[in-house]
Amino acid sequence: MLYHMWSRHHLRPGVFWTLPQGERKLLLAFSELELDMLAGSSS
């Protein structure tokens, strides 16, 4: 998941871990949704 955020959105893992816990959870949820949408569009 962190690789996806880094490669697609240029958010480095070190920056991710310095964010407040709520923001990290939100970014993980958004990234999971984005990956699901990408997987669905290739079918």
Coordinates of N, CA, C and O in Angstrom, one line a residue:
M1 N 0.8 -1.2 0.0 CA 0.0 0.0 0.0 C 0.9 1.3 0.0 O 0.6 2.2 -0.7
L2 N 1.9 1.3 0.8 CA 2.8 2.4 0.9 C 3.5 2.6 -0.5 O 3.7 3.8 -0.9
Y3 N 3.8 1.5 -1.1 CA 4.4 1.7 -2.5 C 3.5 2.4 -3.4 O 3.9 3.2 -4.2
H4 N 2.2 2.0 -3.4 CA 1.2 2.6 -4.2 C 1.1 4.1 -4.0 O 1.1 4.9 -4.9
M5 N 1.1 4.5 -2.7 CA 1.0 6.0 -2.4 C 2.3 6.7 -2.8 O 2.2 7.8 -3.3
W6 N 3.4 6.0 -2.7 CA 4.7 6.7 -3.2 C 4.7 6.8 -4.7 O 5.1 7.8 -5.3
S7 N 4.4 5.7 -5.4 CA 4.6 5.7 -6.8 C 3.5 6.5 -7.6 O 3.8 7.1 -8.6
R8 N 2.3 6.5 -7.1 CA 1.2 7.2 -7.7 C 1.0 8.6 -7.3 O 0.6 9.5 -8.0
H9 N 1.4 8.9 -6.0 CA 1.0 10.2 -5.4 C 2.2 10.9 -4.8 O 2.1 11.9 -4.1
H10 N 3.4 10.3 -4.9 CA 4.7 10.9 -4.4 C 4.6 11.2 -2.9 O 5.2 12.1 -2.5
L11 N 4.0 10.3 -2.2 CA 4.0 10.4 -0.7 C 5.0 9.4 -0.2 O 4.7 8.2 -0.2
R12 N 6.1 9.9 0.3 CA 7.1 9.0 0.9 C 6.7 8.4 2.1 O 5.9 9.0 3.0
P13 N 7.1 7.1 2.4 CA 6.7 6.4 3.6 C 7.1 7.1 4.9 O 6.3 7.1 5.8
G14 N 8.2 7.8 4.9 CA 8.6 8.5 6.1 C 7.7 9.6 6.4 O 7.4 9.9 7.6
V15 N 7.2 10.3 5.4 CA 6.2 11.4 5.6 C 4.9 10.8 6.0 O 4.2 11.3 6.9
F16 N 4.5 9.6 5.4 CA 3.2 9.0 5.8 C 3.2 8.7 7.3 O 2.2 9.0 8.0
W17 N 4.3 8.2 7.9 CA 4.4 7.8 9.3 C 4.4 9.0 10.2 O 4.2 8.8 11.4
T18 N 4.7 10.2 9.7 CA 4.7 11.4 10.6 C 3.4 12.0 10.6 O 3.1 12.9 11.5
L19 N 2.4 11.6 9.8 CA 1.1 12.1 9.8 C 0.3 11.6 11.1 O 0.6 10.6 11.6
P20 N -0.7 12.4 11.5 CA -1.5 11.9 12.6 C -2.2 10.6 12.2 O -2.5 10.3 11.0
Q21 N -2.5 9.8 13.2 CA -3.1 8.5 13.0 C -4.4 8.6 12.1 O -4.6 7.7 11.2
G22 N -5.2 9.5 12.4 CA -6.5 9.7 11.6 C -6.2 9.9 10.1 O -6.9 9.4 9.3
E23 N -5.2 10.7 9.8 CA -4.9 11.0 8.4 C -4.3 9.7 7.7 O -4.6 9.5 6.6
R24 N -3.5 9.0 8.5 CA -3.0 7.7 7.9 C -4.1 6.8 7.6 O -4.1 6.2 6.5
K25 N -5.1 6.6 8.5 CA -6.2 5.7 8.3 C -7.0 6.2 7.1 O -7.4 5.4 6.2
L26 N -7.2 7.5 6.9 CA -8.0 8.0 5.8 C -7.2 7.7 4.5 O -7.8 7.3 3.5
L27 N -5.9 8.0 4.5 CA -5.1 7.7 3.3 C -5.1 6.2 2.9 O -5.2 5.9 1.7
L28 N -5.0 5.4 3.9 CA -5.1 3.9 3.6 C -6.4 3.5 3.0 O -6.5 2.8 2.1
A29 N -7.5 4.1 3.6 CA -8.8 3.8 3.1 C -9.0 4.3 1.7 O -9.5 3.6 0.8
F30 N -8.6 5.5 1.4 CA -8.7 6.1 0.0 C -7.8 5.3 -1.0 O -8.2 5.0 -2.1
S31 N -6.6 4.9 -0.5 CA -5.8 4.1 -1.4 C -6.4 2.7 -1.7 O -6.3 2.2 -2.8
E32 N -7.0 2.1 -0.7 CA -7.6 0.8 -0.9 C -8.8 1.0 -1.9 O -8.9 0.1 -2.8
L33 N -9.5 2.0 -1.8 CA -10.6 2.3 -2.7 C -10.1 2.5 -4.1 O -10.6 1.9 -5.1
E34 N -9.0 3.3 -4.2 CA -8.4 3.5 -5.5 C -7.9 2.3 -6.2 O -8.1 2.0 -7.4
L35 N -7.2 1.4 -5.4 CA -6.7 0.1 -6.0 C -7.9 -0.8 -6.4 O -7.8 -1.4 -7.4
D36 N -9.0 -0.8 -5.6 CA -10.1 -1.6 -6.0 C -10.7 -1.1 -7.3 O -11.1 -1.9 -8.2
M37 N -10.8 0.2 -7.5 CA -11.3 0.8 -8.7 C -10.4 0.5 -9.9 O -10.9 0.2 -11.0
L38 N -9.1 0.6 -9.7 CA -8.2 0.2 -10.7 C -8.3 -1.2 -11.1 O -8.2 -1.6 -12.3
A39 N -8.4 -2.1 -10.2 CA -8.5 -3.5 -10.5 C -9.9 -3.8 -11.2 O -9.9 -4.7 -12.1
G40 N -10.9 -3.1 -10.8 CA -12.2 -3.3 -11.5 C -12.2 -2.8 -12.9 O -12.9 -3.4 -13.8
S41 N -11.5 -1.8 -13.2 CA -11.5 -1.2 -14.5 C -10.7 -2.0 -15.5 O -10.9 -1.9 -16.7
S42 N -9.8 -2.9 -15.1 CA -9.0 -3.7 -16.0 C -9.7 -5.0 -16.3 O -9.2 -5.8 -17.1
S43 N -10.8 -5.3 -15.7 CA -11.6 -6.6 -16.0 C -12.4 -6.4 -17.2 O -12.9 -5.5 -17.6

